[in-house]
XYZ file of N, CA and C in Angstrom:
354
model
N 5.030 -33.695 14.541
C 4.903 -32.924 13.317
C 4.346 -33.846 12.226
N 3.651 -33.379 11.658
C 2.789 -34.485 10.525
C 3.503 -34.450 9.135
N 3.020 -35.049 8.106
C 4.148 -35.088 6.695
C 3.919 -33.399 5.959
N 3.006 -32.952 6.492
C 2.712 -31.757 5.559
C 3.636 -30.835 6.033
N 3.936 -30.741 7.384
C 4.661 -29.828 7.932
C 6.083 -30.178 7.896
N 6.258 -31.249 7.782
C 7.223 -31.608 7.289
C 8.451 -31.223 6.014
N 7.232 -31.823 5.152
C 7.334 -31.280 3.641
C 7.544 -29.970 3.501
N 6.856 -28.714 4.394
C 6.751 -27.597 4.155
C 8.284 -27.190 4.900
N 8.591 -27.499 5.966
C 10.000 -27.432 6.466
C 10.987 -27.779 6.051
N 11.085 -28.279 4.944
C 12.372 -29.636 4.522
C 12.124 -28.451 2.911
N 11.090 -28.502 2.320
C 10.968 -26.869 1.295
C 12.003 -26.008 1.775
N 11.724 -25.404 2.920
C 12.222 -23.907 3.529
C 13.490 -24.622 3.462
N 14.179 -25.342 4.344
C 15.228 -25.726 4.559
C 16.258 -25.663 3.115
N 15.866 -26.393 2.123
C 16.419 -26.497 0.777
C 16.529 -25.140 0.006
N 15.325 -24.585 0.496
C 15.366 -22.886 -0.105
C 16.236 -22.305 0.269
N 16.476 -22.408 2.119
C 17.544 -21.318 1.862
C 18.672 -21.600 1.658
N 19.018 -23.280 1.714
C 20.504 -23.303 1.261
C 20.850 -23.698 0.041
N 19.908 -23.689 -1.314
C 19.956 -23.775 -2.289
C 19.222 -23.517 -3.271
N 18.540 -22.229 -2.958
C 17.792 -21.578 -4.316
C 18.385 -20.298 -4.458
N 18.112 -19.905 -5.942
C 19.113 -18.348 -6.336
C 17.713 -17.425 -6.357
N 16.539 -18.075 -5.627
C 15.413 -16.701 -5.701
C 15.400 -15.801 -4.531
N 15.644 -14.590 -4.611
C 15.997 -13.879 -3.163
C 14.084 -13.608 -2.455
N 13.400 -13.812 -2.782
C 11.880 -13.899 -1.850
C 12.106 -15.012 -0.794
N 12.188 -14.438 0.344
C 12.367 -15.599 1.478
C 11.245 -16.409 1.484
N 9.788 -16.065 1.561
C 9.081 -17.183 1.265
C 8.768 -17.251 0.158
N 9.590 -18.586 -0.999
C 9.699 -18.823 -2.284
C 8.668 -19.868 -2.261
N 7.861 -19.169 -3.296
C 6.478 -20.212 -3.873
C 6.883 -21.432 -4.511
N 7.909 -21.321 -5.118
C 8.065 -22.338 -6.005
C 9.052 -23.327 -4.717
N 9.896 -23.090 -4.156
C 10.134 -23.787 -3.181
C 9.214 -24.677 -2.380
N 8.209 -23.676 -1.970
C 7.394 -24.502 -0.927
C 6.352 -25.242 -1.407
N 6.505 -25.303 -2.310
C 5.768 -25.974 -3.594
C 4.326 -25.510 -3.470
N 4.330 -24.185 -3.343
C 2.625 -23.618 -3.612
C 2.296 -23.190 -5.223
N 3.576 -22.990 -6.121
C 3.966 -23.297 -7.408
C 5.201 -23.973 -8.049
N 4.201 -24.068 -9.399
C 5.682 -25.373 -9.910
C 6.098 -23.432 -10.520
N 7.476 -24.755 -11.169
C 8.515 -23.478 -11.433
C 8.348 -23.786 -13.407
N 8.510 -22.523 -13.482
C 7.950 -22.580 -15.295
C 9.761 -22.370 -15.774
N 10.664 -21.968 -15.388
C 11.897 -21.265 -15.882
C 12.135 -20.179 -15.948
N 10.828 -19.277 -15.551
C 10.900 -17.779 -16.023
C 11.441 -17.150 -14.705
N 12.347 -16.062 -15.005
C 12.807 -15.131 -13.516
C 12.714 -13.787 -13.664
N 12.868 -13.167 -12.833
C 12.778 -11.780 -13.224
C 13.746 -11.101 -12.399
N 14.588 -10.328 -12.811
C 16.192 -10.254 -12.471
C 15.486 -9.090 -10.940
N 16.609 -9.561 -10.003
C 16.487 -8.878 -8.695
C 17.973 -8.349 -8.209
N 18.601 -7.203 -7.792
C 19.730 -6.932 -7.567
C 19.178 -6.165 -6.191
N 20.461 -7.146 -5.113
C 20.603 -7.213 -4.079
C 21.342 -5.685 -3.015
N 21.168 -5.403 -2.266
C 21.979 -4.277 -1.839
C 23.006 -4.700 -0.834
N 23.150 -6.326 -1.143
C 24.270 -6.546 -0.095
C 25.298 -7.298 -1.163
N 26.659 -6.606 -1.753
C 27.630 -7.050 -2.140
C 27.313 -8.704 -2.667
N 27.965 -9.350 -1.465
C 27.985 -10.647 -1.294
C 26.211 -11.516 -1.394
N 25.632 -11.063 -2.128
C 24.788 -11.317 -2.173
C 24.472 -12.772 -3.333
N 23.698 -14.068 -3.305
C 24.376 -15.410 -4.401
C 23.653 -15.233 -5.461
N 21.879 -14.618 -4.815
C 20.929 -14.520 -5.442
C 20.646 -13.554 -6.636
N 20.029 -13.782 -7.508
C 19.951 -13.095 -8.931
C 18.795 -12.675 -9.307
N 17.712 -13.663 -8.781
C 16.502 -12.903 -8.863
C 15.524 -13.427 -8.311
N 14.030 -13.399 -9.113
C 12.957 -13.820 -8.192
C 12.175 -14.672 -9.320
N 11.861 -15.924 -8.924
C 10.721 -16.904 -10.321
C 9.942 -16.189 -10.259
N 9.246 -16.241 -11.635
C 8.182 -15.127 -12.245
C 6.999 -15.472 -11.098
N 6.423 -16.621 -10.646
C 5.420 -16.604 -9.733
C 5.734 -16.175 -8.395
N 6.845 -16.110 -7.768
C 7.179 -14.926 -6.403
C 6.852 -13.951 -6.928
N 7.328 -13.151 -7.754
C 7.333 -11.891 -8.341
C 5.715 -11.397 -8.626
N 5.168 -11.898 -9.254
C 3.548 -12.140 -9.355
C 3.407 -11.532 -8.246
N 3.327 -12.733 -7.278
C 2.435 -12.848 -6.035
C 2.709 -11.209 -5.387
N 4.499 -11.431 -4.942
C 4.709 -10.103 -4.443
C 4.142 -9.110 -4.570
N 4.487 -8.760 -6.411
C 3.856 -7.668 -7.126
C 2.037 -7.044 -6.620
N 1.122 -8.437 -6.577
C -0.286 -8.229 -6.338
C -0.374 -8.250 -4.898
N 0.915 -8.477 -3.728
C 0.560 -8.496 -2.208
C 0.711 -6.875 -2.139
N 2.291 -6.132 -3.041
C 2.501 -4.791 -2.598
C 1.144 -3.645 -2.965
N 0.927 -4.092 -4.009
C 0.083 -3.266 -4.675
C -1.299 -3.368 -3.502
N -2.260 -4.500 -3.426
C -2.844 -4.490 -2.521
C -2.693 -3.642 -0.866
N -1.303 -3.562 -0.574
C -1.349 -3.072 0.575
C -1.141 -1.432 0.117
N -0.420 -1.101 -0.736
C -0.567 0.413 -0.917
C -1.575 1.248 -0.839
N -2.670 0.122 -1.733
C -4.362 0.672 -1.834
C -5.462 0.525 -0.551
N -4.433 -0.274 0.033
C -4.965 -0.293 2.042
C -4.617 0.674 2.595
N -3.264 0.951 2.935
C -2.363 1.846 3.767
C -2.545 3.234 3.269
N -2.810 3.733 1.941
C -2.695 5.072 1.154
C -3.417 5.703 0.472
N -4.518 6.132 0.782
C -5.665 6.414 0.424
C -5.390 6.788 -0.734
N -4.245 7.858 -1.265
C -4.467 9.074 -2.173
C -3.944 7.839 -3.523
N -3.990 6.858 -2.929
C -3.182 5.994 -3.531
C -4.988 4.764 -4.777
N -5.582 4.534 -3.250
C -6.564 3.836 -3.845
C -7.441 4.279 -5.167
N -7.136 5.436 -5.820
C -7.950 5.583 -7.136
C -7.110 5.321 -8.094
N -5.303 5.049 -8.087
C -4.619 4.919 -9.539
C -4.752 3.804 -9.827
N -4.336 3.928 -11.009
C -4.299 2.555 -11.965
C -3.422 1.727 -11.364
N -3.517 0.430 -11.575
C -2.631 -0.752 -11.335
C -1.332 -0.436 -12.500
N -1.598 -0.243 -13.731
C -0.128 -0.052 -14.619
C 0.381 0.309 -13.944
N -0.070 2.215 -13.156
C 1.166 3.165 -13.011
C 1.780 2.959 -11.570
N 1.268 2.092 -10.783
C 1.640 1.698 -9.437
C 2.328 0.459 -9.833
N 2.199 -0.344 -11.209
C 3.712 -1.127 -11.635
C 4.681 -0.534 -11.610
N 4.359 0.247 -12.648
C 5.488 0.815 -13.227
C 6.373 1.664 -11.956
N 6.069 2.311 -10.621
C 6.402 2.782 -10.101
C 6.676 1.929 -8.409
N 6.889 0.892 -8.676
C 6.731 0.375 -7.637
C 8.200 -0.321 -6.840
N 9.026 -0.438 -8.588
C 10.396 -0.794 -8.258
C 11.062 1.092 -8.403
N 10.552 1.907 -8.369
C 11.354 3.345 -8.692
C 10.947 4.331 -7.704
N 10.040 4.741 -7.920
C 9.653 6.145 -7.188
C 9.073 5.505 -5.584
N 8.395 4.456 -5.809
C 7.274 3.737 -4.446
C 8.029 3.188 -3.814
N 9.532 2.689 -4.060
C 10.369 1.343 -3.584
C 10.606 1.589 -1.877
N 10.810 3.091 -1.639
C 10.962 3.402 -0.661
C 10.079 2.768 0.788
N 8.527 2.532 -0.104
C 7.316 2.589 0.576
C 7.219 1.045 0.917
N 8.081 -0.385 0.142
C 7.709 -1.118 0.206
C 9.153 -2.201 0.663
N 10.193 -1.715 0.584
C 11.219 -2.110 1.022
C 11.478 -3.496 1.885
N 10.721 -2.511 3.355
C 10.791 -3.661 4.141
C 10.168 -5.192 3.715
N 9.065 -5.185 2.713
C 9.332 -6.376 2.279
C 9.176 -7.024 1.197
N 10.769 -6.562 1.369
C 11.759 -6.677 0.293
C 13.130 -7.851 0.976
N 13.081 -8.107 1.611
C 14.187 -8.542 2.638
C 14.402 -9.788 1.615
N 15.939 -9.522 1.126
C 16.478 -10.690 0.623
C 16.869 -11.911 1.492
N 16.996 -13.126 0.587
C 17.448 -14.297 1.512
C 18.424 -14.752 1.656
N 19.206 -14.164 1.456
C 20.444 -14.112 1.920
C 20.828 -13.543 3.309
N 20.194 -12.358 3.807
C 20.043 -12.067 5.130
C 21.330 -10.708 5.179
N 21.483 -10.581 4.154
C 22.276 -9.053 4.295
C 22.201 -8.004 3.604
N 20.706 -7.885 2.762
C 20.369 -6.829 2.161
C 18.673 -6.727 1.816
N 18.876 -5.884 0.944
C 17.070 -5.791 0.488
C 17.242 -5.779 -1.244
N 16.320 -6.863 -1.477
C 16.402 -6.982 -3.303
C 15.572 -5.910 -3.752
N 15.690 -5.779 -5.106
C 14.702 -4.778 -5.842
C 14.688 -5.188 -7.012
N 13.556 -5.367 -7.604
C 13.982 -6.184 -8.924
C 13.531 -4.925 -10.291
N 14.610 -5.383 -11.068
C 15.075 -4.963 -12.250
C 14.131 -5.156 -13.729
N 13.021 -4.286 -13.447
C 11.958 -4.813 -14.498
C 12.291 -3.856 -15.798
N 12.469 -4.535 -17.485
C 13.033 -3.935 -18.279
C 11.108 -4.149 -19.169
N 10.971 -3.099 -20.036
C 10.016 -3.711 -21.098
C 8.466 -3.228 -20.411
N 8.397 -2.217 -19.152
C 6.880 -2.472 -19.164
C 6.216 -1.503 -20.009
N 4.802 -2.301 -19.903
C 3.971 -0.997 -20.910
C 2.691 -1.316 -20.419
């Protein structure tokens, strides 16, 4: 195994036994971003859950992977706006995108708690 893969394993490793971001592959962990402080609150559907939320750059990324695949998978989907497929993406769409959603904790699915959009 070479140092990169290394590095990238010894990331994961530390992530999951000591970060509070529930995105199993955490950017800022694997150091594909630094971490600014910013989070964006995520509530878990498993009780016992440690995690609280997601760093604003998981959340990003996520945000522009789900959206991208909706406008793949859903035709009736590919002419709306990007706002209203925000705005609907933790509410009405959540259903559609769930599966990955898989918290890291390993006993629920996060959904994060976006207050303020416009």
């Amino acid at each position: 195994m070479n140092a990169k893969q290394q590095k990238r394993d010894e990331a994961r490793r530390l992530h999951v036994t000591g970060s509070a971001c529930s995105r199993l592959d955490c950017y800022v962990q694997s150091g594909e971003k630094t971490d600014t402080g910013e989070w964006v609150k995520a509530e878990c559907s498993s009780p016992d859950c440690p995690c609280f939320g997601l760093h604003a750059a998981c959340y990003e990324k996520l945000e522009r992977d789900l959206i991208a695949a909706f406008r793949a998978g859903m035709r009736q989907l590919r002419d709306c706006p990007d706002d209203l497929l925000r705005q609907q993406l933790w509410t009405t769409k959540y259903a559609l995108c769930r599966s990955e959603c898989r918290c890291r904790c390993g006993g629920g699915y996060f959904r994060c708690v976006v207050v303020g959009d416009s």
